[in-house]
Coordinates of C-alpha atoms in Angstrom, one line a residue:
K193 CA 106.2 190.2 63.4
L194 CA 107.5 186.6 64.4
S195 CA 106.4 186.9 67.7
N196 CA 103.7 187.7 67.3
S197 CA 102.9 185.0 64.1
A198 CA 104.6 182.4 66.3
P199 CA 101.0 180.9 67.9
T200 CA 99.4 180.9 64.8
V201 CA 102.6 178.8 63.2
K202 CA 102.1 176.8 65.7
Q203 CA 98.8 176.1 66.5
Q204 CA 98.4 175.5 62.5
Y205 CA 101.6 173.1 63.3
Q206 CA 100.0 170.9 65.7
N207 CA 96.2 171.5 63.7
D208 CA 98.3 169.1 60.7
V209 CA 100.5 166.6 63.2
I210 CA 96.7 165.9 64.4
Y211 CA 95.4 165.7 61.0
E212 CA 98.2 163.1 60.1
L213 CA 97.9 160.9 63.7
T214 CA 94.5 160.4 63.0
R215 CA 94.8 159.1 58.9
A216 CA 97.3 156.9 60.5
A217 CA 94.8 155.8 62.9
V218 CA 92.7 155.3 60.2
E219 CA 94.3 152.8 58.2
F220 CA 96.5 150.9 61.0
T221 CA 93.0 150.3 62.4
D222 CA 91.7 149.1 59.4
R223 CA 94.6 146.8 58.5
E224 CA 95.1 144.7 62.0
Y225 CA 91.5 145.0 63.6
K226 CA 89.7 143.1 61.3
H227 CA 86.9 141.0 62.5
V228 CA 83.5 142.0 63.8
H229 CA 84.0 142.2 67.6
C230 CA 86.7 144.6 66.9
G231 CA 84.1 147.3 64.1
Y232 CA 84.1 150.0 67.6
L233 CA 87.4 150.5 67.1
L234 CA 87.5 151.6 63.4
C235 CA 83.9 153.0 64.3
H236 CA 86.2 154.9 66.6
T237 CA 88.7 155.5 64.7
L238 CA 86.8 157.3 61.9
S239 CA 85.1 158.9 63.4
N240 CA 87.5 161.3 65.3
R241 CA 88.8 162.0 61.9
L242 CA 85.6 162.6 60.9
T243 CA 86.8 165.6 63.1
V244 CA 89.2 167.5 61.7
I245 CA 88.8 166.5 58.2
D246 CA 87.3 169.7 56.1
P247 CA 84.1 168.8 53.4
K248 CA 83.1 171.7 53.2
K249 CA 86.8 173.6 51.9
N250 CA 88.8 170.7 50.6
A251 CA 87.2 168.1 47.7
D252 CA 89.4 165.2 48.7
D253 CA 87.8 164.9 52.5
K254 CA 84.9 165.4 51.8
T255 CA 85.0 162.2 49.2
E256 CA 86.9 160.4 52.3
G257 CA 84.3 161.5 54.8
E258 CA 81.1 160.3 53.0
E259 CA 83.1 157.2 52.5
S260 CA 83.8 157.1 56.2
C261 CA 80.3 157.7 56.8
A262 CA 78.7 155.0 55.1
K263 CA 81.5 152.6 56.6
I264 CA 80.4 153.8 60.0
L265 CA 77.0 153.3 59.0
S266 CA 77.8 149.6 57.7
I267 CA 79.6 148.3 60.9
I268 CA 77.3 149.1 62.9
E269 CA 74.4 147.0 61.0
E270 CA 77.2 144.4 60.6
M271 CA 78.1 144.0 64.9
K272 CA 74.1 144.6 64.7
R273 CA 73.3 141.5 63.2
N274 CA 75.9 139.4 65.0
E275 CA 74.0 136.9 66.4
Y276 CA 76.5 137.7 69.6
L277 CA 77.3 140.6 69.6
A278 CA 73.5 141.3 69.4
Q279 CA 72.6 139.9 72.7
S280 CA 75.0 142.0 74.7
W281 CA 74.3 144.9 72.3
K282 CA 72.7 147.0 75.1
E283 CA 75.0 146.3 77.7
L284 CA 77.8 147.2 76.1
Y285 CA 78.2 148.3 72.5
V286 CA 74.4 151.1 72.7
Y287 CA 76.6 154.1 74.2
F288 CA 79.2 153.7 70.7
E289 CA 76.6 152.9 68.5
A290 CA 74.6 156.5 69.5
A291 CA 78.2 157.7 69.3
A292 CA 78.9 157.8 65.9
Y293 CA 75.8 158.0 64.4
G294 CA 77.0 161.7 66.6
A295 CA 79.1 161.5 64.5
V296 CA 78.3 160.8 61.4
G297 CA 75.4 164.2 61.7
S298 CA 77.5 166.8 63.3
F299 CA 80.3 166.0 60.1
Y300 CA 76.9 166.5 57.1
M301 CA 76.3 169.2 59.5
R302 CA 79.5 171.0 59.1
L303 CA 78.8 170.3 55.0
D304 CA 76.6 172.5 55.3
T305 CA 74.5 171.8 52.4
E306 CA 70.4 171.4 51.4
E307 CA 71.2 167.9 51.2
S308 CA 73.6 167.3 54.2
L309 CA 72.2 169.0 56.4
K310 CA 69.0 166.6 55.8
N311 CA 71.5 162.8 56.8
A312 CA 72.7 165.4 59.6
K313 CA 68.8 165.1 61.1
L314 CA 68.4 162.5 60.9
Y315 CA 71.3 160.7 61.6
L316 CA 71.8 163.3 64.7
E317 CA 67.8 162.5 65.6
K318 CA 68.9 158.5 66.2
A319 CA 72.1 159.6 68.2
R320 CA 69.5 161.7 69.7
D321 CA 66.3 158.3 70.4
V322 CA 69.5 156.4 71.8
F323 CA 71.0 158.5 74.2
R324 CA 67.4 158.9 75.6
D325 CA 66.2 155.4 76.1
M326 CA 69.4 155.1 77.5
G327 CA 68.9 157.9 80.2
D328 CA 71.9 159.9 79.3
E329 CA 70.7 163.7 79.9
M330 CA 73.5 165.8 78.1
P331 CA 74.4 164.1 74.9
M332 CA 70.7 164.0 74.3
L333 CA 70.8 167.3 75.0
M334 CA 73.8 168.0 73.3
A335 CA 72.1 166.5 69.7
E336 CA 68.5 168.2 70.2
K337 CA 70.7 171.3 69.7
K338 CA 72.1 170.6 66.9
I339 CA 69.1 169.6 65.4
A340 CA 67.5 172.8 66.5
S341 CA 70.2 174.7 64.6
I342 CA 69.8 172.3 61.4
E343 CA 66.0 173.2 61.4
S344 CA 66.4 176.8 61.7
R345 CA 69.5 176.2 58.3
I346 CA 66.2 174.2 56.8
S347 CA 63.7 176.8 57.4
G348 CA 65.2 180.0 57.0
E349 CA 64.0 180.8 60.7
E350 CA 66.2 181.9 63.8
N351 CA 65.7 179.4 66.3
L352 CA 67.9 180.2 69.3
C353 CA 67.1 176.9 71.1
V354 CA 66.3 179.3 74.2
D355 CA 64.7 175.9 75.9
T356 CA 67.3 173.0 75.2
L357 CA 70.2 175.9 76.2
Q358 CA 67.8 176.4 79.9
K359 CA 68.6 172.5 80.1
I360 CA 72.4 172.1 79.3
Y361 CA 72.5 174.7 81.9
A362 CA 70.6 173.7 84.0
Y363 CA 71.8 169.8 83.7
L364 CA 75.3 171.1 84.3
S365 CA 74.8 173.4 87.2
R366 CA 73.2 169.7 88.4
T367 CA 76.4 167.6 88.3
I368 CA 79.7 169.6 87.9
G369 CA 78.1 172.3 90.3
E370 CA 77.4 176.6 89.3
T371 CA 80.7 177.7 89.8
D372 CA 82.3 174.8 87.1
P373 CA 84.0 177.8 84.5
Q374 CA 82.0 175.1 82.1
T375 CA 78.3 175.9 84.0
I376 CA 79.1 179.3 83.8
G377 CA 79.7 179.3 80.5
A378 CA 76.9 177.2 79.7
G379 CA 74.5 179.9 81.7
A380 CA 76.6 183.1 80.0
D381 CA 75.5 180.9 76.0
V382 CA 71.5 181.4 77.5
A383 CA 71.9 184.7 79.1
E384 CA 72.8 185.8 74.6
A385 CA 69.9 183.3 73.8
L386 CA 67.5 185.5 76.1
C387 CA 68.9 188.8 74.8
L388 CA 69.1 187.7 71.0
S389 CA 65.1 186.6 72.0
F390 CA 64.6 190.2 73.8
H391 CA 64.3 189.2 77.1
A392 CA 66.3 190.8 77.8
I393 CA 65.7 191.4 81.9
E394 CA 65.9 187.4 82.2
G395 CA 68.9 187.8 80.5
E396 CA 70.7 190.7 82.7
R397 CA 69.3 188.8 85.9
L398 CA 70.9 185.7 84.6
L399 CA 74.4 187.4 84.0
S400 CA 74.7 189.3 87.0
K401 CA 74.2 186.0 89.3
L402 CA 77.3 184.2 87.0
V403 CA 79.2 187.5 87.5
E404 CA 78.9 187.0 91.5
L405 CA 79.4 183.5 91.5
S406 CA 82.6 183.8 89.2
R407 CA 84.0 186.4 91.1
T408 CA 84.2 185.0 94.3
T409 CA 84.8 181.9 93.3
H410 CA 87.5 182.4 90.8
G411 CA 88.5 185.8 91.2
M412 CA 87.7 189.4 89.2
E413 CA 90.7 188.3 86.8
H414 CA 89.8 184.8 85.9
E415 CA 89.1 185.0 82.7
C416 CA 85.3 183.2 82.5
T417 CA 84.9 186.1 85.0
K418 CA 86.3 189.1 82.5
R419 CA 84.2 186.8 79.8
I420 CA 80.7 187.3 82.0
M421 CA 81.3 191.2 83.2
S422 CA 82.0 191.8 79.2
Y423 CA 79.1 190.1 78.7
L424 CA 77.0 192.1 81.2
Q425 CA 78.0 195.0 80.2
R426 CA 76.7 194.7 76.2
M427 CA 73.4 193.1 78.2
K428 CA 72.9 196.5 80.2
E429 CA 73.3 198.5 77.2
R430 CA 70.1 200.5 76.7
I431 CA 69.1 201.1 73.0
V432 CA 66.3 203.7 71.9
I433 CA 65.4 204.7 68.6
T434 CA 63.9 208.5 67.6
K435 CA 61.1 208.7 65.9
D436 CA 63.0 209.0 62.6
G437 CA 64.0 205.6 63.2
Q438 CA 67.7 206.5 64.6
P439 CA 69.8 204.3 67.4
F440 CA 70.9 205.7 70.4
I441 CA 72.5 203.7 73.7
A442 CA 70.6 205.6 76.4
L443 CA 72.4 206.3 79.4
R444 CA 70.5 208.5 81.4
Y445 CA 67.6 210.3 82.4
D446 CA 68.7 213.9 82.9
D447 CA 66.7 217.8 83.7
D448 CA 64.4 216.4 85.9
G449 CA 63.0 213.3 83.3
D450 CA 62.5 215.4 81.1
S451 CA 65.6 214.9 78.5
C452 CA 67.5 211.8 77.8
I453 CA 71.1 211.7 77.3
V454 CA 72.4 209.1 74.6
K455 CA 75.6 208.5 72.5
D456 CA 75.8 206.6 69.4
P457 CA 76.4 203.1 69.3
T458 CA 77.9 202.6 64.9
V459 CA 80.3 205.9 66.9
D460 CA 83.8 205.0 69.2
D461 CA 83.9 207.4 72.6
E462 CA 80.8 209.2 70.9
K463 CA 80.9 212.6 73.0
E464 CA 78.0 212.3 74.6
T465 CA 74.0 213.7 74.0
K466 CA 70.8 215.6 75.2
I467 CA 68.4 215.4 73.8
S468 CA 64.5 215.0 74.3
A469 CA 62.8 212.5 76.0
S470 CA 59.7 212.8 75.0
G471 CA 61.4 212.3 71.3
I472 CA 63.3 208.6 72.3
I473 CA 62.0 205.4 72.1
A474 CA 62.3 202.4 73.8
Y475 CA 63.6 200.0 71.7
L476 CA 63.7 195.9 71.6
G477 CA 65.0 194.5 74.5
T478 CA 64.9 197.4 76.2
P479 CA 63.7 197.6 80.3
V480 CA 61.1 199.6 80.9
I481 CA 58.7 201.2 83.0
C482 CA 55.0 202.0 82.6
E483 CA 54.3 205.6 84.8
G484 CA 51.4 207.2 83.8
L485 CA 48.9 204.9 82.9
Q486 CA 44.8 206.3 82.7
Q487 CA 43.4 203.0 82.3
L488 CA 45.3 200.1 82.7
T489 CA 46.5 201.1 85.6
H490 CA 47.6 198.2 87.5
F491 CA 50.5 198.4 85.5
N492 CA 51.6 201.4 86.7
G493 CA 55.2 201.1 88.4
K494 CA 55.5 197.3 87.1
I495 CA 58.6 196.0 85.3
G496 CA 58.9 194.5 81.7
D497 CA 61.5 194.9 77.9
V498 CA 59.6 196.0 74.7
R499 CA 59.5 193.2 72.5
K500 CA 57.4 194.9 69.4
V501 CA 57.2 198.6 68.5
D502 CA 55.1 200.1 66.9
L503 CA 55.5 203.4 65.3
E504 CA 52.5 203.8 63.6
E505 CA 50.7 203.1 66.8
G506 CA 53.1 204.6 68.7
K507 CA 53.0 201.9 71.4
C508 CA 56.1 199.4 72.1
Q509 CA 54.9 195.5 73.3
V510 CA 55.3 194.8 76.7
H511 CA 55.6 191.6 77.9
F512 CA 55.9 192.6 82.1
E513 CA 57.8 190.7 84.3
E514 CA 55.5 190.1 87.5
A515 CA 54.3 186.5 86.5
G516 CA 50.5 186.5 85.9
L517 CA 50.4 189.9 84.5
G518 CA 51.5 188.9 80.5
H519 CA 52.4 191.7 77.7
A520 CA 50.4 194.5 76.6
E521 CA 50.6 198.0 73.9
I522 CA 51.2 200.2 76.1
K523 CA 51.6 204.0 74.7
F524 CA 55.9 205.4 74.0
S525 CA 54.5 208.5 75.6
D526 CA 53.0 205.9 79.6
L527 CA 56.8 204.2 79.3
R528 CA 60.4 205.5 81.5
I529 CA 63.3 203.0 80.1
V530 CA 65.3 201.9 83.4
F531 CA 68.4 202.0 84.0
D532 CA 69.2 200.0 86.6
L533 CA 66.8 197.2 87.3
P534 CA 64.9 196.5 90.9
P535 CA 65.7 193.4 93.0
I536 CA 63.9 190.8 92.3
G537 CA 60.0 191.9 93.3
I538 CA 60.3 195.8 93.2
G539 CA 58.0 196.5 90.4
A540 CA 57.8 193.3 88.9

């Protein structure tokens, strides 16, 4: 029991040390560097302090954080009013300004009230705009990601930030290489967002690529490889429902395609069950292939993922992988589950 609790105790001790060190750093900087020319030093220590306090659970931390945010913003304005500092602002201080806005925005985001989220959006937009003017792509994209998350919280509408995540992944691929664990992790974030938005085929293809990159670069036992393989295994689960709405994981067809082997996703180690293939419906995100269409014959043999299920009409809205095909409403009876994606260009 002691050995199991040791890592937690050690982490808590480290957190407590960091908490006190950042407090001491703020007090020292505030005492020793009062001149306006040194304002960036105090802003830096205040920004670091904001990352370790807990404004949502600790009322004193909330008060301290709000006071620190006000002080950071006041220092920025005071420095900008200084004629000497203003002359070299873009060359020396603009990055500090953007980072400070980002720290303030992130603090208000963690506070997570309706008013604080509006403040968070305001200052993160300031940070994003400054980073954009500087041409600093990565922090600009990270700010955009947070802004999208805030907008989602305020509106109550889910925003998976797929476009921003893809830009972050592309940036890391260009700058540190596609085999770097950080890049692979960013790619996994993209794949997860794609899966949650029912772009399952694109997500699965990306994860397959990431697994191969990680396996060949870092080896099968590397934590990065294991994590990505776990994601891919979940992505490959083919979710179906019966006509009364009961969910299953489809495993494979049997009896020349007349039956489907399934298992209950809610029960661990559930035994496999055989049910009629005509009694299952491909659910959201499940890859399918069209067969037997008498009218929309150009879709026969084409694969896509299910984005909408209409039980009353007996149809799925399928978005096809092949460029230019778009989407179509296809009867359940004209769809078959794709358990293993073919290479790109075959059935696409």
